[in-house]
PDB file of C-alpha atoms and ligand atoms in Angstrom:
ATOM      1  CA  UNK A   1      34.114  -3.655 -15.971  1.00  0.00           C
ATOM      2  CA  UNK A   2      31.543  -3.444 -18.724  1.00  0.00           C
ATOM      3  CA  UNK A   3      27.811  -3.213 -18.828  1.00  0.00           C
ATOM      4  CA  UNK A   4      26.439  -6.146 -20.802  1.00  0.00           C
ATOM      5  CA  UNK A   5      24.190  -5.036 -23.672  1.00  0.00           C
ATOM      6  CA  UNK A   6      21.207  -7.378 -23.452  1.00  0.00           C
ATOM      7  CA  UNK A   7      20.277  -7.906 -27.105  1.00  0.00           C
ATOM      8  CA  UNK A   8      17.531 -10.332 -26.216  1.00  0.00           C
ATOM      9  CA  UNK A   9      15.742  -7.799 -24.002  1.00  0.00           C
ATOM     10  CA  UNK A  10      16.187  -4.951 -26.503  1.00  0.00           C
ATOM     11  CA  UNK A  11      14.935  -7.179 -29.348  1.00  0.00           C
ATOM     12  CA  UNK A  12      11.847  -8.069 -27.266  1.00  0.00           C
ATOM     13  CA  UNK A  13      11.207  -4.385 -26.662  1.00  0.00           C
ATOM     14  CA  UNK A  14      11.402  -3.657 -30.417  1.00  0.00           C
ATOM     15  CA  UNK A  15       9.136  -6.611 -31.161  1.00  0.00           C
ATOM     16  CA  UNK A  16       6.559  -5.257 -28.714  1.00  0.00           C
ATOM     17  CA  UNK A  17       6.710  -1.817 -30.327  1.00  0.00           C
ATOM     18  CA  UNK A  18       6.333  -3.336 -33.798  1.00  0.00           C
ATOM     19  CA  UNK A  19       3.478  -5.610 -32.668  1.00  0.00           C
ATOM     20  CA  UNK A  20       1.562  -2.632 -31.318  1.00  0.00           C
ATOM     21  CA  UNK A  21       2.179  -0.531 -34.445  1.00  0.00           C
ATOM     22  CA  UNK A  22       1.162  -3.385 -36.769  1.00  0.00           C
ATOM     23  CA  UNK A  23      -2.260  -3.515 -35.076  1.00  0.00           C
ATOM     24  CA  UNK A  24      -2.539   0.283 -35.167  1.00  0.00           C
ATOM     25  CA  UNK A  25      -1.747   0.371 -38.895  1.00  0.00           C
ATOM     26  CA  UNK A  26      -4.353  -2.327 -39.536  1.00  0.00           C
ATOM     27  CA  UNK A  27      -7.032  -0.466 -37.560  1.00  0.00           C
ATOM     28  CA  UNK A  28      -6.291   2.890 -39.145  1.00  0.00           C
ATOM     29  CA  UNK A  29      -5.693   1.886 -42.768  1.00  0.00           C
ATOM     30  CA  UNK A  30      -6.867  -1.711 -43.220  1.00  0.00           C
ATOM     31  CA  UNK A  31      -3.317  -2.737 -44.244  1.00  0.00           C
ATOM     32  CA  UNK A  32      -2.203  -5.852 -42.362  1.00  0.00           C
ATOM     33  CA  UNK A  33       1.567  -6.341 -42.645  1.00  0.00           C
ATOM     34  CA  UNK A  34       2.647  -9.654 -44.190  1.00  0.00           C
ATOM     35  CA  UNK A  35       6.054 -11.304 -44.639  1.00  0.00           C
ATOM     36  CA  UNK A  36       6.862 -14.116 -47.071  1.00  0.00           C
ATOM     37  CA  UNK A  37       9.906 -16.246 -46.305  1.00  0.00           C
ATOM     38  CA  UNK A  38      11.328 -18.629 -48.890  1.00  0.00           C
ATOM     39  CA  UNK A  39      13.534 -21.547 -47.875  1.00  0.00           C
ATOM     40  CA  UNK A  40      15.113 -23.730 -50.565  1.00  0.00           C
ATOM     41  CA  UNK A  41      16.526 -27.039 -49.359  1.00  0.00           C
ATOM     42  CA  UNK A  42      17.119 -28.433 -45.892  1.00  0.00           C
ATOM     43  CA  UNK A  43      20.123 -26.602 -44.462  1.00  0.00           C
ATOM     44  CA  UNK A  44      19.639 -27.114 -40.700  1.00  0.00           C
ATOM     45  CA  UNK A  45      20.805 -23.615 -39.657  1.00  0.00           C
ATOM     46  CA  UNK A  46      18.517 -22.022 -42.265  1.00  0.00           C
ATOM     47  CA  UNK A  47      15.598 -24.134 -41.051  1.00  0.00           C
ATOM     48  CA  UNK A  48      16.101 -22.768 -37.529  1.00  0.00           C
ATOM     49  CA  UNK A  49      16.317 -19.158 -38.804  1.00  0.00           C
ATOM     50  CA  UNK A  50      13.140 -19.554 -40.843  1.00  0.00           C
ATOM     51  CA  UNK A  51      11.281 -21.127 -37.926  1.00  0.00           C
ATOM     52  CA  UNK A  52      12.351 -18.246 -35.653  1.00  0.00           C
ATOM     53  CA  UNK A  53      11.199 -15.708 -38.232  1.00  0.00           C
ATOM     54  CA  UNK A  54       7.752 -17.376 -38.254  1.00  0.00           C
ATOM     55  CA  UNK A  55       7.577 -17.203 -34.446  1.00  0.00           C
ATOM     56  CA  UNK A  56       8.644 -13.528 -34.470  1.00  0.00           C
ATOM     57  CA  UNK A  57       5.934 -12.700 -37.031  1.00  0.00           C
ATOM     58  CA  UNK A  58       3.325 -14.286 -34.810  1.00  0.00           C
ATOM     59  CA  UNK A  59       4.541 -12.287 -31.798  1.00  0.00           C
ATOM     60  CA  UNK A  60       4.441  -9.079 -33.872  1.00  0.00           C
ATOM     61  CA  UNK A  61       0.947  -9.738 -35.311  1.00  0.00           C
ATOM     62  CA  UNK A  62       2.481  -9.950 -38.798  1.00  0.00           C
ATOM     63  CA  UNK A  63       0.976 -12.390 -41.310  1.00  0.00           C
ATOM     64  CA  UNK A  64       3.588 -15.003 -42.139  1.00  0.00           C
ATOM     65  CA  UNK A  65       3.741 -16.890 -45.454  1.00  0.00           C
ATOM     66  CA  UNK A  66       6.325 -19.680 -45.495  1.00  0.00           C
ATOM     67  CA  UNK A  67       7.395 -21.266 -48.763  1.00  0.00           C
ATOM     68  CA  UNK A  68       9.554 -24.349 -48.339  1.00  0.00           C
ATOM     69  CA  UNK A  69      10.919 -25.634 -51.628  1.00  0.00           C
ATOM     70  CA  UNK A  70      12.977 -28.768 -52.346  1.00  0.00           C
ATOM     71  CA  UNK A  71      16.764 -28.452 -52.816  1.00  0.00           C
ATOM     72  CA  UNK A  72      16.465 -29.312 -56.539  1.00  0.00           C
ATOM     73  CA  UNK A  73      14.114 -26.375 -57.282  1.00  0.00           C
ATOM     74  CA  UNK A  74      15.220 -24.661 -60.503  1.00  0.00           C
ATOM     75  CA  UNK A  75      16.258 -21.018 -60.628  1.00  0.00           C
ATOM     76  CA  UNK A  76      13.346 -20.334 -62.998  1.00  0.00           C
ATOM     77  CA  UNK A  77      10.791 -21.850 -60.604  1.00  0.00           C
ATOM     78  CA  UNK A  78      12.199 -19.885 -57.683  1.00  0.00           C
ATOM     79  CA  UNK A  79      12.038 -16.638 -59.654  1.00  0.00           C
ATOM     80  CA  UNK A  80       8.468 -17.495 -60.696  1.00  0.00           C
ATOM     81  CA  UNK A  81       7.533 -17.762 -57.000  1.00  0.00           C
ATOM     82  CA  UNK A  82       9.274 -14.448 -56.248  1.00  0.00           C
ATOM     83  CA  UNK A  83       7.239 -12.867 -59.060  1.00  0.00           C
ATOM     84  CA  UNK A  84       3.977 -14.188 -57.610  1.00  0.00           C
ATOM     85  CA  UNK A  85       4.895 -12.754 -54.204  1.00  0.00           C
ATOM     86  CA  UNK A  86       5.879  -9.434 -55.838  1.00  0.00           C
ATOM     87  CA  UNK A  87       2.305  -9.244 -57.151  1.00  0.00           C
ATOM     88  CA  UNK A  88       0.543 -10.428 -53.997  1.00  0.00           C
ATOM     89  CA  UNK A  89      -0.948  -7.439 -52.130  1.00  0.00           C
ATOM     90  CA  UNK A  90      -1.020  -9.396 -48.834  1.00  0.00           C
ATOM     91  CA  UNK A  91       2.798  -9.654 -48.944  1.00  0.00           C
ATOM     92  CA  UNK A  92       4.767  -6.545 -47.925  1.00  0.00           C
ATOM     93  CA  UNK A  93       8.118  -8.189 -47.360  1.00  0.00           C
ATOM     94  CA  UNK A  94       9.912 -10.992 -49.201  1.00  0.00           C
ATOM     95  CA  UNK A  95      12.926 -12.739 -47.729  1.00  0.00           C
ATOM     96  CA  UNK A  96      14.757 -15.501 -49.529  1.00  0.00           C
ATOM     97  CA  UNK A  97      16.870 -17.323 -46.970  1.00  0.00           C
ATOM     98  CA  UNK A  98      20.552 -17.491 -47.938  1.00  0.00           C
ATOM     99  CA  UNK A  99      22.636 -19.417 -48.787  1.00  0.00           C
ATOM    100  CA  UNK A 100      20.802 -20.864 -51.786  1.00  0.00           C
ATOM    101  CA  UNK A 101      21.811 -24.220 -53.341  1.00  0.00           C
ATOM    102  CA  UNK A 102      24.875 -23.926 -55.625  1.00  0.00           C
ATOM    103  CA  UNK A 103      22.926 -24.305 -58.913  1.00  0.00           C
ATOM    104  CA  UNK A 104      20.966 -21.094 -58.210  1.00  0.00           C
ATOM    105  CA  UNK A 105      22.482 -17.652 -58.848  1.00  0.00           C
ATOM    106  CA  UNK A 106      21.810 -15.714 -55.636  1.00  0.00           C
ATOM    107  CA  UNK A 107      22.260 -12.337 -57.314  1.00  0.00           C
ATOM    108  CA  UNK A 108      19.637 -13.130 -59.939  1.00  0.00           C
ATOM    109  CA  UNK A 109      17.128 -14.059 -57.250  1.00  0.00           C
ATOM    110  CA  UNK A 110      17.854 -10.978 -55.121  1.00  0.00           C
ATOM    111  CA  UNK A 111      17.430  -8.801 -58.244  1.00  0.00           C
ATOM    112  CA  UNK A 112      14.042 -10.399 -58.925  1.00  0.00           C
ATOM    113  CA  UNK A 113      12.614  -9.235 -55.578  1.00  0.00           C
ATOM    114  CA  UNK A 114      10.570  -6.024 -55.903  1.00  0.00           C
ATOM    115  CA  UNK A 115      12.757  -3.357 -54.219  1.00  0.00           C
ATOM    116  CA  UNK A 116       9.594  -2.101 -52.451  1.00  0.00           C
ATOM    117  CA  UNK A 117       9.315  -5.515 -50.709  1.00  0.00           C
ATOM    118  CA  UNK A 118      13.041  -6.069 -50.111  1.00  0.00           C
ATOM    119  CA  UNK A 119      12.977  -6.182 -46.299  1.00  0.00           C
ATOM    120  CA  UNK A 120      16.507  -7.654 -46.267  1.00  0.00           C
ATOM    121  CA  UNK A 121      17.833  -4.488 -47.918  1.00  0.00           C
ATOM    122  CA  UNK A 122      19.961  -6.558 -50.322  1.00  0.00           C
ATOM    123  CA  UNK A 123      18.571  -5.306 -53.672  1.00  0.00           C
ATOM    124  CA  UNK A 124      21.076  -3.033 -55.500  1.00  0.00           C
ATOM    125  CA  UNK A 125      18.377  -0.344 -55.731  1.00  0.00           C
ATOM    126  CA  UNK A 126      18.087  -0.248 -51.930  1.00  0.00           C
ATOM    127  CA  UNK A 127      21.856  -0.497 -51.463  1.00  0.00           C
ATOM    128  CA  UNK A 128      22.187   2.519 -53.779  1.00  0.00           C
ATOM    129  CA  UNK A 129      19.487   4.496 -51.957  1.00  0.00           C
ATOM    130  CA  UNK A 130      21.194   3.649 -48.672  1.00  0.00           C
ATOM    131  CA  UNK A 131      24.370   5.351 -49.929  1.00  0.00           C
ATOM    132  CA  UNK A 132      22.430   8.637 -50.108  1.00  0.00           C
ATOM    133  CA  UNK A 133      21.479   8.494 -46.392  1.00  0.00           C
ATOM    134  CA  UNK A 134      22.872  11.544 -44.624  1.00  0.00           C
ATOM    135  CA  UNK A 135      21.269  11.334 -41.171  1.00  0.00           C
ATOM    136  CA  UNK A 136      20.394   8.132 -39.305  1.00  0.00           C
ATOM    137  CA  UNK A 137      17.116   9.736 -38.218  1.00  0.00           C
ATOM    138  CA  UNK A 138      16.010   9.981 -41.883  1.00  0.00           C
ATOM    139  CA  UNK A 139      15.675   6.190 -42.321  1.00  0.00           C
ATOM    140  CA  UNK A 140      11.898   6.111 -41.726  1.00  0.00           C
ATOM    141  CA  UNK A 141      11.056   9.284 -43.653  1.00  0.00           C
ATOM    142  CA  UNK A 142      13.065   7.920 -46.630  1.00  0.00           C
ATOM    143  CA  UNK A 143      11.244   4.567 -46.312  1.00  0.00           C
ATOM    144  CA  UNK A 144      14.690   2.991 -46.508  1.00  0.00           C
ATOM    145  CA  UNK A 145      15.226  -0.757 -46.132  1.00  0.00           C
ATOM    146  CA  UNK A 146      18.437  -1.311 -44.208  1.00  0.00           C
ATOM    147  CA  UNK A 147      20.074  -4.730 -43.937  1.00  0.00           C
ATOM    148  CA  UNK A 148      18.849  -6.152 -40.640  1.00  0.00           C
ATOM    149  CA  UNK A 149      22.094  -7.064 -38.851  1.00  0.00           C
ATOM    150  CA  UNK A 150      23.883  -3.694 -39.238  1.00  0.00           C
ATOM    151  CA  UNK A 151      20.622  -1.905 -38.449  1.00  0.00           C
ATOM    152  CA  UNK A 152      20.382  -4.027 -35.280  1.00  0.00           C
ATOM    153  CA  UNK A 153      23.963  -3.116 -34.272  1.00  0.00           C
ATOM    154  CA  UNK A 154      23.110   0.590 -34.426  1.00  0.00           C
ATOM    155  CA  UNK A 155      19.884   0.136 -32.482  1.00  0.00           C
ATOM    156  CA  UNK A 156      21.850  -1.638 -29.736  1.00  0.00           C
ATOM    157  CA  UNK A 157      24.204   1.346 -29.491  1.00  0.00           C
ATOM    158  CA  UNK A 158      21.304   3.822 -29.509  1.00  0.00           C
ATOM    159  CA  UNK A 159      19.212   2.047 -26.933  1.00  0.00           C
ATOM    160  CA  UNK A 160      22.218   1.567 -24.643  1.00  0.00           C
ATOM    161  CA  UNK A 161      22.944   5.300 -24.718  1.00  0.00           C
ATOM    162  CA  UNK A 162      26.299   5.016 -26.525  1.00  0.00           C
ATOM    163  CA  UNK A 163      27.199   8.354 -28.118  1.00  0.00           C
ATOM    164  CA  UNK A 164      28.308   7.836 -31.722  1.00  0.00           C
ATOM    165  CA  UNK A 165      28.695  11.469 -32.741  1.00  0.00           C
ATOM    166  CA  UNK A 166      32.404  12.299 -32.920  1.00  0.00           C
ATOM    167  CA  UNK A 167      33.383   8.804 -31.727  1.00  0.00           C
ATOM    168  CA  UNK A 168      36.157   6.831 -33.397  1.00  0.00           C
ATOM    169  CA  UNK A 169      34.475   3.664 -34.668  1.00  0.00           C
ATOM    170  CA  UNK A 170      36.573   0.751 -35.914  1.00  0.00           C
ATOM    171  CA  UNK A 171      34.762  -1.881 -37.971  1.00  0.00           C
ATOM    172  CA  UNK A 172      36.633  -5.151 -38.432  1.00  0.00           C
ATOM    173  CA  UNK A 173      35.358  -6.905 -41.564  1.00  0.00           C
ATOM    174  CA  UNK A 174      34.264  -5.538 -44.943  1.00  0.00           C
ATOM    175  CA  UNK A 175      31.420  -7.850 -45.998  1.00  0.00           C
ATOM    176  CA  UNK A 176      28.446  -6.599 -48.000  1.00  0.00           C
ATOM    177  CA  UNK A 177      26.058  -7.920 -45.344  1.00  0.00           C
ATOM    178  CA  UNK A 178      27.690  -6.403 -42.230  1.00  0.00           C
ATOM    179  CA  UNK A 179      31.040  -4.592 -42.457  1.00  0.00           C
ATOM    180  CA  UNK A 180      30.286  -2.187 -45.303  1.00  0.00           C
ATOM    181  CA  UNK A 181      26.715  -1.268 -44.322  1.00  0.00           C
ATOM    182  CA  UNK A 182      27.446  -0.891 -40.591  1.00  0.00           C
ATOM    183  CA  UNK A 183      30.293   1.481 -41.497  1.00  0.00           C
ATOM    184  CA  UNK A 184      27.927   3.649 -43.558  1.00  0.00           C
ATOM    185  CA  UNK A 185      25.364   3.662 -40.748  1.00  0.00           C
ATOM    186  CA  UNK A 186      27.928   4.683 -38.139  1.00  0.00           C
ATOM    187  CA  UNK A 187      28.980   7.482 -40.462  1.00  0.00           C
ATOM    188  CA  UNK A 188      25.339   8.607 -40.690  1.00  0.00           C
ATOM    189  CA  UNK A 189      25.486   8.832 -36.884  1.00  0.00           C
ATOM    190  CA  UNK A 190      28.507  11.162 -37.192  1.00  0.00           C
ATOM    191  CA  UNK A 191      31.148   8.679 -36.099  1.00  0.00           C
ATOM    192  CA  UNK A 192      34.620   8.751 -37.675  1.00  0.00           C
ATOM    193  CA  UNK A 193      34.822   5.288 -39.175  1.00  0.00           C
ATOM    194  CA  UNK A 194      37.837   3.112 -39.952  1.00  0.00           C
ATOM    195  CA  UNK A 195      37.171  -0.110 -41.856  1.00  0.00           C
ATOM    196  CA  UNK A 196      39.718  -2.865 -41.197  1.00  0.00           C
ATOM    197  CA  UNK A 197      40.221  -6.223 -42.881  1.00  0.00           C
ATOM    198  CA  UNK A 198      42.720  -9.052 -43.334  1.00  0.00           C
ATOM    199  CA  UNK A 199      45.336  -6.783 -44.976  1.00  0.00           C
ATOM    200  CA  UNK A 200      45.142  -3.970 -42.414  1.00  0.00           C
ATOM    201  CA  UNK A 201      48.543  -3.128 -40.932  1.00  0.00           C
ATOM    202  CA  UNK A 202      48.967  -2.937 -37.144  1.00  0.00           C
ATOM    203  CA  UNK A 203      45.359  -3.964 -36.573  1.00  0.00           C
ATOM    204  CA  UNK A 204      45.643  -4.207 -32.756  1.00  0.00           C
ATOM    205  CA  UNK A 205      46.894  -0.601 -32.609  1.00  0.00           C
ATOM    206  CA  UNK A 206      44.109   0.625 -34.880  1.00  0.00           C
ATOM    207  CA  UNK A 207      41.530  -1.104 -32.673  1.00  0.00           C
ATOM    208  CA  UNK A 208      43.167   0.384 -29.542  1.00  0.00           C
ATOM    209  CA  UNK A 209      42.149   3.839 -30.797  1.00  0.00           C
ATOM    210  CA  UNK A 210      38.458   2.908 -31.036  1.00  0.00           C
ATOM    211  CA  UNK A 211      35.643   4.284 -28.898  1.00  0.00           C
ATOM    212  CA  UNK A 212      33.317   1.849 -30.693  1.00  0.00           C
ATOM    213  CA  UNK A 213      34.410  -1.554 -32.007  1.00  0.00           C
ATOM    214  CA  UNK A 214      32.275  -3.638 -34.364  1.00  0.00           C
ATOM    215  CA  UNK A 215      33.732  -7.111 -34.960  1.00  0.00           C
ATOM    216  CA  UNK A 216      32.362  -8.991 -37.966  1.00  0.00           C
ATOM    217  CA  UNK A 217      35.009 -11.346 -39.311  1.00  0.00           C
ATOM    218  CA  UNK A 218      33.896 -14.818 -38.295  1.00  0.00           C
ATOM    219  CA  UNK A 219      37.068 -15.797 -36.401  1.00  0.00           C
ATOM    220  CA  UNK A 220      36.475 -17.011 -32.824  1.00  0.00           C
ATOM    221  CA  UNK A 221      37.847 -14.655 -30.122  1.00  0.00           C
ATOM    222  CA  UNK A 222      39.968 -12.769 -32.676  1.00  0.00           C
ATOM    223  CA  UNK A 223      39.773  -9.417 -30.843  1.00  0.00           C
ATOM    224  CA  UNK A 224      41.899  -9.607 -27.693  1.00  0.00           C
ATOM    225  CA  UNK A 225      41.117  -7.920 -24.407  1.00  0.00           C
ATOM    226  CA  UNK A 226      44.149  -5.627 -24.536  1.00  0.00           C
ATOM    227  CA  UNK A 227      42.984  -4.250 -27.943  1.00  0.00           C
ATOM    228  CA  UNK A 228      39.961  -2.746 -26.206  1.00  0.00           C
ATOM    229  CA  UNK A 229      40.399   0.801 -24.932  1.00  0.00           C
ATOM    230  CA  UNK A 230      39.080   1.547 -21.416  1.00  0.00           C
ATOM    231  CA  UNK A 231      35.499   2.754 -21.777  1.00  0.00           C
ATOM    232  CA  UNK A 232      34.955   1.483 -25.352  1.00  0.00           C
ATOM    233  CA  UNK A 233      31.678   0.005 -26.619  1.00  0.00           C
ATOM    234  CA  UNK A 234      32.071  -3.428 -28.229  1.00  0.00           C
ATOM    235  CA  UNK A 235      29.554  -4.894 -30.668  1.00  0.00           C
ATOM    236  CA  UNK A 236      30.320  -8.516 -31.517  1.00  0.00           C
ATOM    237  CA  UNK A 237      28.598  -9.750 -34.684  1.00  0.00           C
ATOM    238  CA  UNK A 238      30.464 -13.074 -34.819  1.00  0.00           C
ATOM    239  CA  UNK A 239      28.661 -16.367 -34.325  1.00  0.00           C
ATOM    240  CA  UNK A 240      31.236 -19.158 -34.258  1.00  0.00           C
ATOM    241  CA  UNK A 241      30.681 -22.727 -33.151  1.00  0.00           C
ATOM    242  CA  UNK A 242      33.595 -24.182 -31.186  1.00  0.00           C
ATOM    243  CA  UNK A 243      34.572 -27.875 -31.241  1.00  0.00           C
ATOM    244  CA  UNK A 244      32.892 -28.168 -27.842  1.00  0.00           C
ATOM    245  CA  UNK A 245      29.594 -27.210 -29.535  1.00  0.00           C
ATOM    246  CA  UNK A 246      29.513 -23.888 -27.664  1.00  0.00           C
ATOM    247  CA  UNK A 247      28.884 -20.630 -29.510  1.00  0.00           C
ATOM    248  CA  UNK A 248      31.359 -17.789 -29.252  1.00  0.00           C
ATOM    249  CA  UNK A 249      31.862 -14.402 -30.841  1.00  0.00           C
ATOM    250  CA  UNK A 250      34.745 -12.677 -32.651  1.00  0.00           C
ATOM    251  CA  UNK A 251      35.795 -10.992 -29.399  1.00  0.00           C
ATOM    252  CA  UNK A 252      37.530 -12.563 -26.396  1.00  0.00           C
ATOM    253  CA  UNK A 253      34.535 -11.643 -24.228  1.00  0.00           C
ATOM    254  CA  UNK A 254      35.889 -12.239 -20.709  1.00  0.00           C
ATOM    255  CA  UNK A 255      39.089 -10.278 -21.347  1.00  0.00           C
ATOM    256  CA  UNK A 256      37.335  -7.470 -23.252  1.00  0.00           C
ATOM    257  CA  UNK A 257      34.732  -7.188 -20.480  1.00  0.00           C
ATOM    258  CA  UNK A 258      37.437  -5.874 -18.126  1.00  0.00           C
ATOM    259  CA  UNK A 259      38.190  -2.838 -20.318  1.00  0.00           C
ATOM    260  CA  UNK A 260      34.952  -2.089 -22.176  1.00  0.00           C
ATOM    261  CA  UNK A 261      32.151   0.149 -20.905  1.00  0.00           C
ATOM    262  CA  UNK A 262      29.572  -1.746 -22.983  1.00  0.00           C
ATOM    263  CA  UNK A 263      29.772  -5.153 -24.647  1.00  0.00           C
ATOM    264  CA  UNK A 264      27.381  -7.520 -26.423  1.00  0.00           C
ATOM    265  CA  UNK A 265      27.491 -11.209 -25.479  1.00  0.00           C
ATOM    266  CA  UNK A 266      27.315 -14.122 -27.938  1.00  0.00           C
ATOM    267  CA  UNK A 267      24.704 -15.531 -27.937  1.00  0.00           C
ATOM    268  CA  UNK A 268      22.144 -12.966 -26.795  1.00  0.00           C
ATOM    269  CA  UNK A 269      23.649  -9.806 -28.302  1.00  0.00           C
ATOM    270  CA  UNK A 270      23.377  -8.927 -31.987  1.00  0.00           C
ATOM    271  CA  UNK A 271      21.695 -12.227 -32.984  1.00  0.00           C
ATOM    272  CA  UNK A 272      18.170 -11.554 -31.647  1.00  0.00           C
ATOM    273  CA  UNK A 273      18.288  -8.049 -33.137  1.00  0.00           C
ATOM    274  CA  UNK A 274      18.478  -9.261 -36.750  1.00  0.00           C
ATOM    275  CA  UNK A 275      14.971 -10.734 -36.667  1.00  0.00           C
ATOM    276  CA  UNK A 276      13.602  -7.793 -34.657  1.00  0.00           C
ATOM    277  CA  UNK A 277      14.825  -5.385 -37.365  1.00  0.00           C
ATOM    278  CA  UNK A 278      13.307  -7.634 -40.052  1.00  0.00           C
ATOM    279  CA  UNK A 279       9.959  -7.181 -38.298  1.00  0.00           C
ATOM    280  CA  UNK A 280      10.537  -3.416 -38.196  1.00  0.00           C
ATOM    281  CA  UNK A 281      11.337  -3.364 -41.931  1.00  0.00           C
ATOM    282  CA  UNK A 282       8.194  -5.369 -42.721  1.00  0.00           C
ATOM    283  CA  UNK A 283       6.077  -2.894 -40.744  1.00  0.00           C
ATOM    284  CA  UNK A 284       7.747  -0.013 -42.591  1.00  0.00           C
ATOM    285  CA  UNK A 285       6.998  -1.645 -45.950  1.00  0.00           C
ATOM    286  CA  UNK A 286       3.319  -2.047 -45.025  1.00  0.00           C
ATOM    287  CA  UNK A 287       3.284   1.573 -43.829  1.00  0.00           C
ATOM    288  CA  UNK A 288       4.776   2.691 -47.167  1.00  0.00           C
ATOM    289  CA  UNK A 289       1.970   0.819 -48.966  1.00  0.00           C
ATOM    290  CA  UNK A 290      -0.720   2.359 -46.749  1.00  0.00           C
ATOM    291  CA  UNK A 291       0.490   5.825 -47.759  1.00  0.00           C
ATOM    292  CA  UNK A 292      -0.030   4.999 -51.444  1.00  0.00           C
ATOM    293  CA  UNK A 293      -3.678   4.015 -50.934  1.00  0.00           C
TER     294      UNK A 293
HETATM  295  N1  GUN B 301      21.139 -15.970 -44.057  1.00  0.00           N
HETATM  296  C1  GUN B 301      21.825 -15.582 -42.951  1.00  0.00           C
HETATM  297  N2  GUN B 301      21.482 -14.325 -42.607  1.00  0.00           N
HETATM  298  C2  GUN B 301      20.569 -13.913 -43.496  1.00  0.00           C
HETATM  299  C3  GUN B 301      19.827 -12.709 -43.658  1.00  0.00           C
HETATM  300  O1  GUN B 301      19.951 -11.726 -42.907  1.00  0.00           O
HETATM  301  N3  GUN B 301      18.968 -12.684 -44.694  1.00  0.00           N
HETATM  302  C4  GUN B 301      18.814 -13.716 -45.559  1.00  0.00           C
HETATM  303  N4  GUN B 301      17.953 -13.594 -46.568  1.00  0.00           N
HETATM  304  N5  GUN B 301      19.478 -14.848 -45.443  1.00  0.00           N
HETATM  305  C5  GUN B 301      20.345 -14.943 -44.416  1.00  0.00           C
END
């Protein structure tokens, strides 16, 4: 029987810590952390994410600047806005909600964001810097922006007392947003990491050797209960909507629960952590700025 990792509670705890530190930074240095969020178009899921980011900012005492643009906004106009935000001293973090409408080149927009304000950690400069990380504990001293979801996965493991050093970690999925970065982070925590994907041979057997499983493939209940070793920690990044309208993860939760020592639910596991880590990155960006003053 597993212990459920309560992502909602851990995210609240992080938000409280950030909220306190935002006020402290403001009192001590006069720098008041600010986050700009850009939403292009009316994608309903994106609208919910952006709304939740605004609420989280408020809870964390972070100034929030929302920019909602119509779906037919040109790439040039979007990049012009990014440029304005790059030059706005009240803005310490810029997040452009993805996906963008088809006529806009996402890579061009992500490249236009000042790497010093890239709280998503998607700019190639920050991805490159990330590759030089040796120790997880160096993230703050390096002023490194990590992508929020993988960062959140590692915080869940840390705050649940899961030992990563020497553990066999199996990551299922190789995306740029989750699979690749979470693998690098687990390595920085001294885990031995295996990255699996759709062409991996004998996947169930590979997963059976894992002390830590991170599932990030986007296939409902793909990881079966009997793939989970007794005592393993399971982090489920999947958010899949079933025909019934219910959300479920990439792991067969009920079956995995029997074998795992720790497991994240969906919803209420990794999801709330993504926004909490965005708040943490925004605070770090403002802190970086305060050190330059
Ligand atoms: N869309 C879904 N997740 C994310 C995220 O973490 N950042 C951005 N910018 N867009 C997203």
